[in-house]
GROMACS .gro file of C-alpha atoms in nm:
model
  162
    1MET     CA    1   0.000   0.000   0.000
    2ASP     CA    2   0.302   0.236   0.011
    3GLU     CA    3   0.356   0.239  -0.365
    4ALA     CA    4   0.332   0.572  -0.544
    5VAL     CA    5  -0.004   0.662  -0.688
    6THR     CA    6   0.054   0.655  -1.062
    7ASP     CA    7  -0.279   0.788  -1.185
    8PRO     CA    8  -0.325   1.156  -1.096
    9ARG     CA    9  -0.640   1.199  -1.313
   10LEU     CA   10  -0.907   1.408  -1.140
   11PHE     CA   11  -1.209   1.215  -1.272
   12ASN     CA   12  -1.236   0.836  -1.285
   13GLY     CA   13  -0.898   0.820  -1.119
   14SER     CA   14  -0.748   0.789  -0.776
   15VAL     CA   15  -0.850   1.141  -0.662
   16GLU     CA   16  -1.222   1.096  -0.733
   17THR     CA   17  -1.224   0.739  -0.605
   18GLY     CA   18  -1.024   0.833  -0.295
   19VAL     CA   19  -1.269   1.109  -0.208
   20ARG     CA   20  -1.561   0.872  -0.260
   21ALA     CA   21  -1.390   0.610  -0.040
   22LEU     CA   22  -1.330   0.868   0.230
   23LEU     CA   23  -1.697   0.971   0.234
   24ILE     CA   24  -1.806   0.608   0.251
   25LEU     CA   25  -1.565   0.528   0.535
   26GLU     CA   26  -1.670   0.837   0.728
   27ALA     CA   27  -2.037   0.743   0.689
   28CYS     CA   28  -1.964   0.390   0.813
   29HIS     CA   29  -1.745   0.503   1.106
   30PRO     CA   30  -1.655   0.336   1.342
   31LYS     CA   31  -1.693   0.024   1.129
   32THR     CA   32  -1.406  -0.086   0.907
   33LEU     CA   33  -1.446  -0.211   0.551
   34ASP     CA   34  -1.244  -0.464   0.355
   35LEU     CA   35  -1.159  -0.403  -0.010
   36ASP     CA   36  -1.447  -0.617  -0.139
   37THR     CA   37  -1.701  -0.419   0.062
   38MET     CA   38  -1.533  -0.093  -0.041
   39SER     CA   39  -1.574  -0.200  -0.405
   40LEU     CA   40  -1.942  -0.277  -0.356
   41PHE     CA   41  -2.009   0.053  -0.179
   42ASP     CA   42  -1.802   0.247  -0.435
   43TYR     CA   43  -2.030   0.116  -0.708
   44PHE     CA   44  -2.363   0.143  -0.529
   45VAL     CA   45  -2.304   0.485  -0.371
   46VAL     CA   46  -2.353   0.638  -0.717
   47HIS     CA   47  -2.618   0.383  -0.828
   48THR     CA   48  -2.839   0.381  -0.516
   49GLU     CA   49  -3.163   0.371  -0.712
   50ASP     CA   50  -3.063   0.027  -0.844
   51ILE     CA   51  -3.107  -0.114  -0.493
   52GLY     CA   52  -3.419   0.075  -0.389
   53GLY     CA   53  -3.241   0.382  -0.251
   54PRO     CA   54  -3.249   0.753  -0.332
   55PRO     CA   55  -3.204   0.868  -0.693
   56SER     CA   56  -2.869   0.764  -0.838
   57LEU     CA   57  -2.598   1.026  -0.883
   58HIS     CA   58  -2.467   0.866  -1.201
   59PRO     CA   59  -2.673   0.780  -1.509
   60ALA     CA   60  -2.826   0.436  -1.547
   61ILE     CA   61  -2.641   0.333  -1.861
   62GLY     CA   62  -2.691  -0.027  -1.970
   63SER     CA   63  -2.337  -0.152  -1.922
   64ARG     CA   64  -2.269   0.025  -1.593
   65VAL     CA   65  -2.208  -0.298  -1.402
   66GLY     CA   66  -1.883  -0.322  -1.599
   67GLU     CA   67  -1.765  -0.029  -1.385
   68TYR     CA   68  -1.765  -0.256  -1.082
   69HIS     CA   69  -1.535  -0.512  -1.243
   70VAL     CA   70  -1.268  -0.269  -1.360
   71ARG     CA   71  -1.246  -0.034  -1.062
   72ARG     CA   72  -1.073  -0.244  -0.794
   73ARG     CA   73  -0.725  -0.115  -0.881
   74VAL     CA   74  -0.846   0.247  -0.891
   75ILE     CA   75  -1.013   0.199  -0.552
   76GLN     CA   76  -0.685   0.068  -0.410
   77ASP     CA   77  -0.503   0.372  -0.554
   78GLY     CA   78  -0.766   0.605  -0.407
   79LEU     CA   79  -0.737   0.446  -0.064
   80ARG     CA   80  -0.358   0.473  -0.086
   81LEU     CA   81  -0.388   0.842  -0.174
   82MET     CA   82  -0.623   0.910   0.119
   83ARG     CA   83  -0.393   0.713   0.349
   84ARG     CA   84  -0.095   0.928   0.245
   85ALA     CA   85  -0.305   1.234   0.334
   86SER     CA   86  -0.371   1.077   0.678
   87LEU     CA   87  -0.744   1.060   0.607
   88VAL     CA   88  -0.775   0.680   0.594
   89ASP     CA   89  -0.630   0.425   0.835
   90VAL     CA   90  -0.544   0.065   0.752
   91VAL     CA   91  -0.643  -0.179   1.024
   92GLU     CA   92  -0.520  -0.537   1.052
   93ALA     CA   93  -0.804  -0.777   1.126
   94LYS     CA   94  -0.836  -1.154   1.152
   95ASP     CA   95  -0.971  -1.169   0.797
   96GLY     CA   96  -0.714  -0.934   0.643
   97LEU     CA   97  -0.667  -0.563   0.596
   98ARG     CA   98  -0.956  -0.326   0.653
   99PHE     CA   99  -0.996   0.046   0.603
  100ALA     CA  100  -1.136   0.310   0.835
  101ALA     CA  101  -1.181   0.685   0.835
  102SER     CA  102  -0.899   0.845   1.035
  103GLU     CA  103  -0.954   1.090   1.317
  104ASP     CA  104  -0.880   1.373   1.069
  105ALA     CA  105  -1.150   1.258   0.826
  106PRO     CA  106  -1.455   1.432   0.980
  107ALA     CA  107  -1.299   1.779   0.956
  108PHE     CA  108  -1.196   1.719   0.595
  109VAL     CA  109  -1.540   1.586   0.502
  110ARG     CA  110  -1.706   1.896   0.651
  111LEU     CA  111  -1.499   2.110   0.411
  112MET     CA  112  -1.639   1.927   0.109
  113GLY     CA  113  -1.943   2.148   0.053
  114THR     CA  114  -2.017   2.114  -0.318
  115GLU     CA  115  -2.366   1.993  -0.402
  116TYR     CA  116  -2.225   1.673  -0.552
  117ASN     CA  117  -2.017   1.590  -0.243
  118VAL     CA  118  -2.308   1.667  -0.009
  119ASP     CA  119  -2.530   1.436  -0.217
  120LEU     CA  120  -2.256   1.173  -0.226
  121PHE     CA  121  -2.215   1.184   0.151
  122ALA     CA  122  -2.593   1.157   0.198
  123ARG     CA  123  -2.596   0.844  -0.017
  124SER     CA  124  -2.292   0.710   0.171
  125LYS     CA  125  -2.484   0.754   0.495
  126TRP     CA  126  -2.786   0.581   0.341
  127LEU     CA  127  -2.568   0.281   0.241
  128ALA     CA  128  -2.411   0.273   0.588
  129GLU     CA  129  -2.754   0.278   0.751
  130GLN     CA  130  -2.877  -0.009   0.532
  131TRP     CA  131  -2.565  -0.205   0.626
  132ARG     CA  132  -2.609  -0.133   0.997
  133GLU     CA  133  -2.973  -0.248   0.986
  134ALA     CA  134  -2.934  -0.562   0.772
  135GLY     CA  135  -2.565  -0.652   0.821
  136ASP     CA  136  -2.428  -0.927   0.600
  137GLU     CA  137  -2.770  -0.978   0.443
  138PHE     CA  138  -2.738  -0.631   0.287
  139LEU     CA  139  -2.392  -0.714   0.150
  140SER     CA  140  -2.530  -1.040   0.006
  141HIS     CA  141  -2.808  -0.839  -0.159
  142LEU     CA  142  -2.550  -0.608  -0.319
  143ARG     CA  143  -2.334  -0.899  -0.438
  144GLY     CA  144  -2.640  -1.075  -0.576
  145ASN     CA  145  -2.730  -0.771  -0.785
  146ILE     CA  146  -2.376  -0.746  -0.923
  147GLU     CA  147  -2.371  -1.117  -1.013
  148ARG     CA  148  -2.714  -1.103  -1.178
  149TRP     CA  149  -2.626  -0.795  -1.380
  150SER     CA  150  -2.286  -0.938  -1.474
  151LEU     CA  151  -2.453  -1.250  -1.609
  152GLU     CA  152  -2.704  -1.042  -1.806
  153PHE     CA  153  -2.420  -0.824  -1.936
  154ARG     CA  154  -2.224  -1.130  -2.053
  155GLU     CA  155  -2.531  -1.277  -2.220
  156GLU     CA  156  -2.568  -0.952  -2.411
  157GLY     CA  157  -2.205  -0.986  -2.524
  158GLY     CA  158  -2.092  -0.677  -2.340
  159LEU     CA  159  -1.809  -0.837  -2.141
  160SER     CA  160  -1.538  -1.042  -2.302
  161ASP     CA  161  -1.401  -1.348  -2.125
  162ALA     CA  162  -1.061  -1.286  -2.285
   0.00000   0.00000   0.00000
């Protein structure tokens, strides 16, 4: 996790993903998230309507589930960037590494006052609340949606097995 961040793009890169990860972790605080859960929340925080939540922040394009499958590396880079800024902590757990908002995160999040970031944080809090109420059942629901959509996407020929 101490490697240099090689993708300084503002959008669809480590900066955007790192900010999104920070908002998610702050909304879930004091819980910690592993990378798989971070990936699920990163996808669904902008597609909340797909799982019965508030209106999605990103458009409902047909092949959007492909985003989930290609973003893991970018999420890792974003977490690394936020860790270097002392906004995300890495916690060792029995099941591996987990991520948490640092003690500096709340102050930084309060500074993020654009309409988009306020909306993104509201949806992060909605996801966190669903997770708190339903626990692992909520995560299974999210994974089930990804698997179903992935299968449909493959059947439509949108995702190559190569």
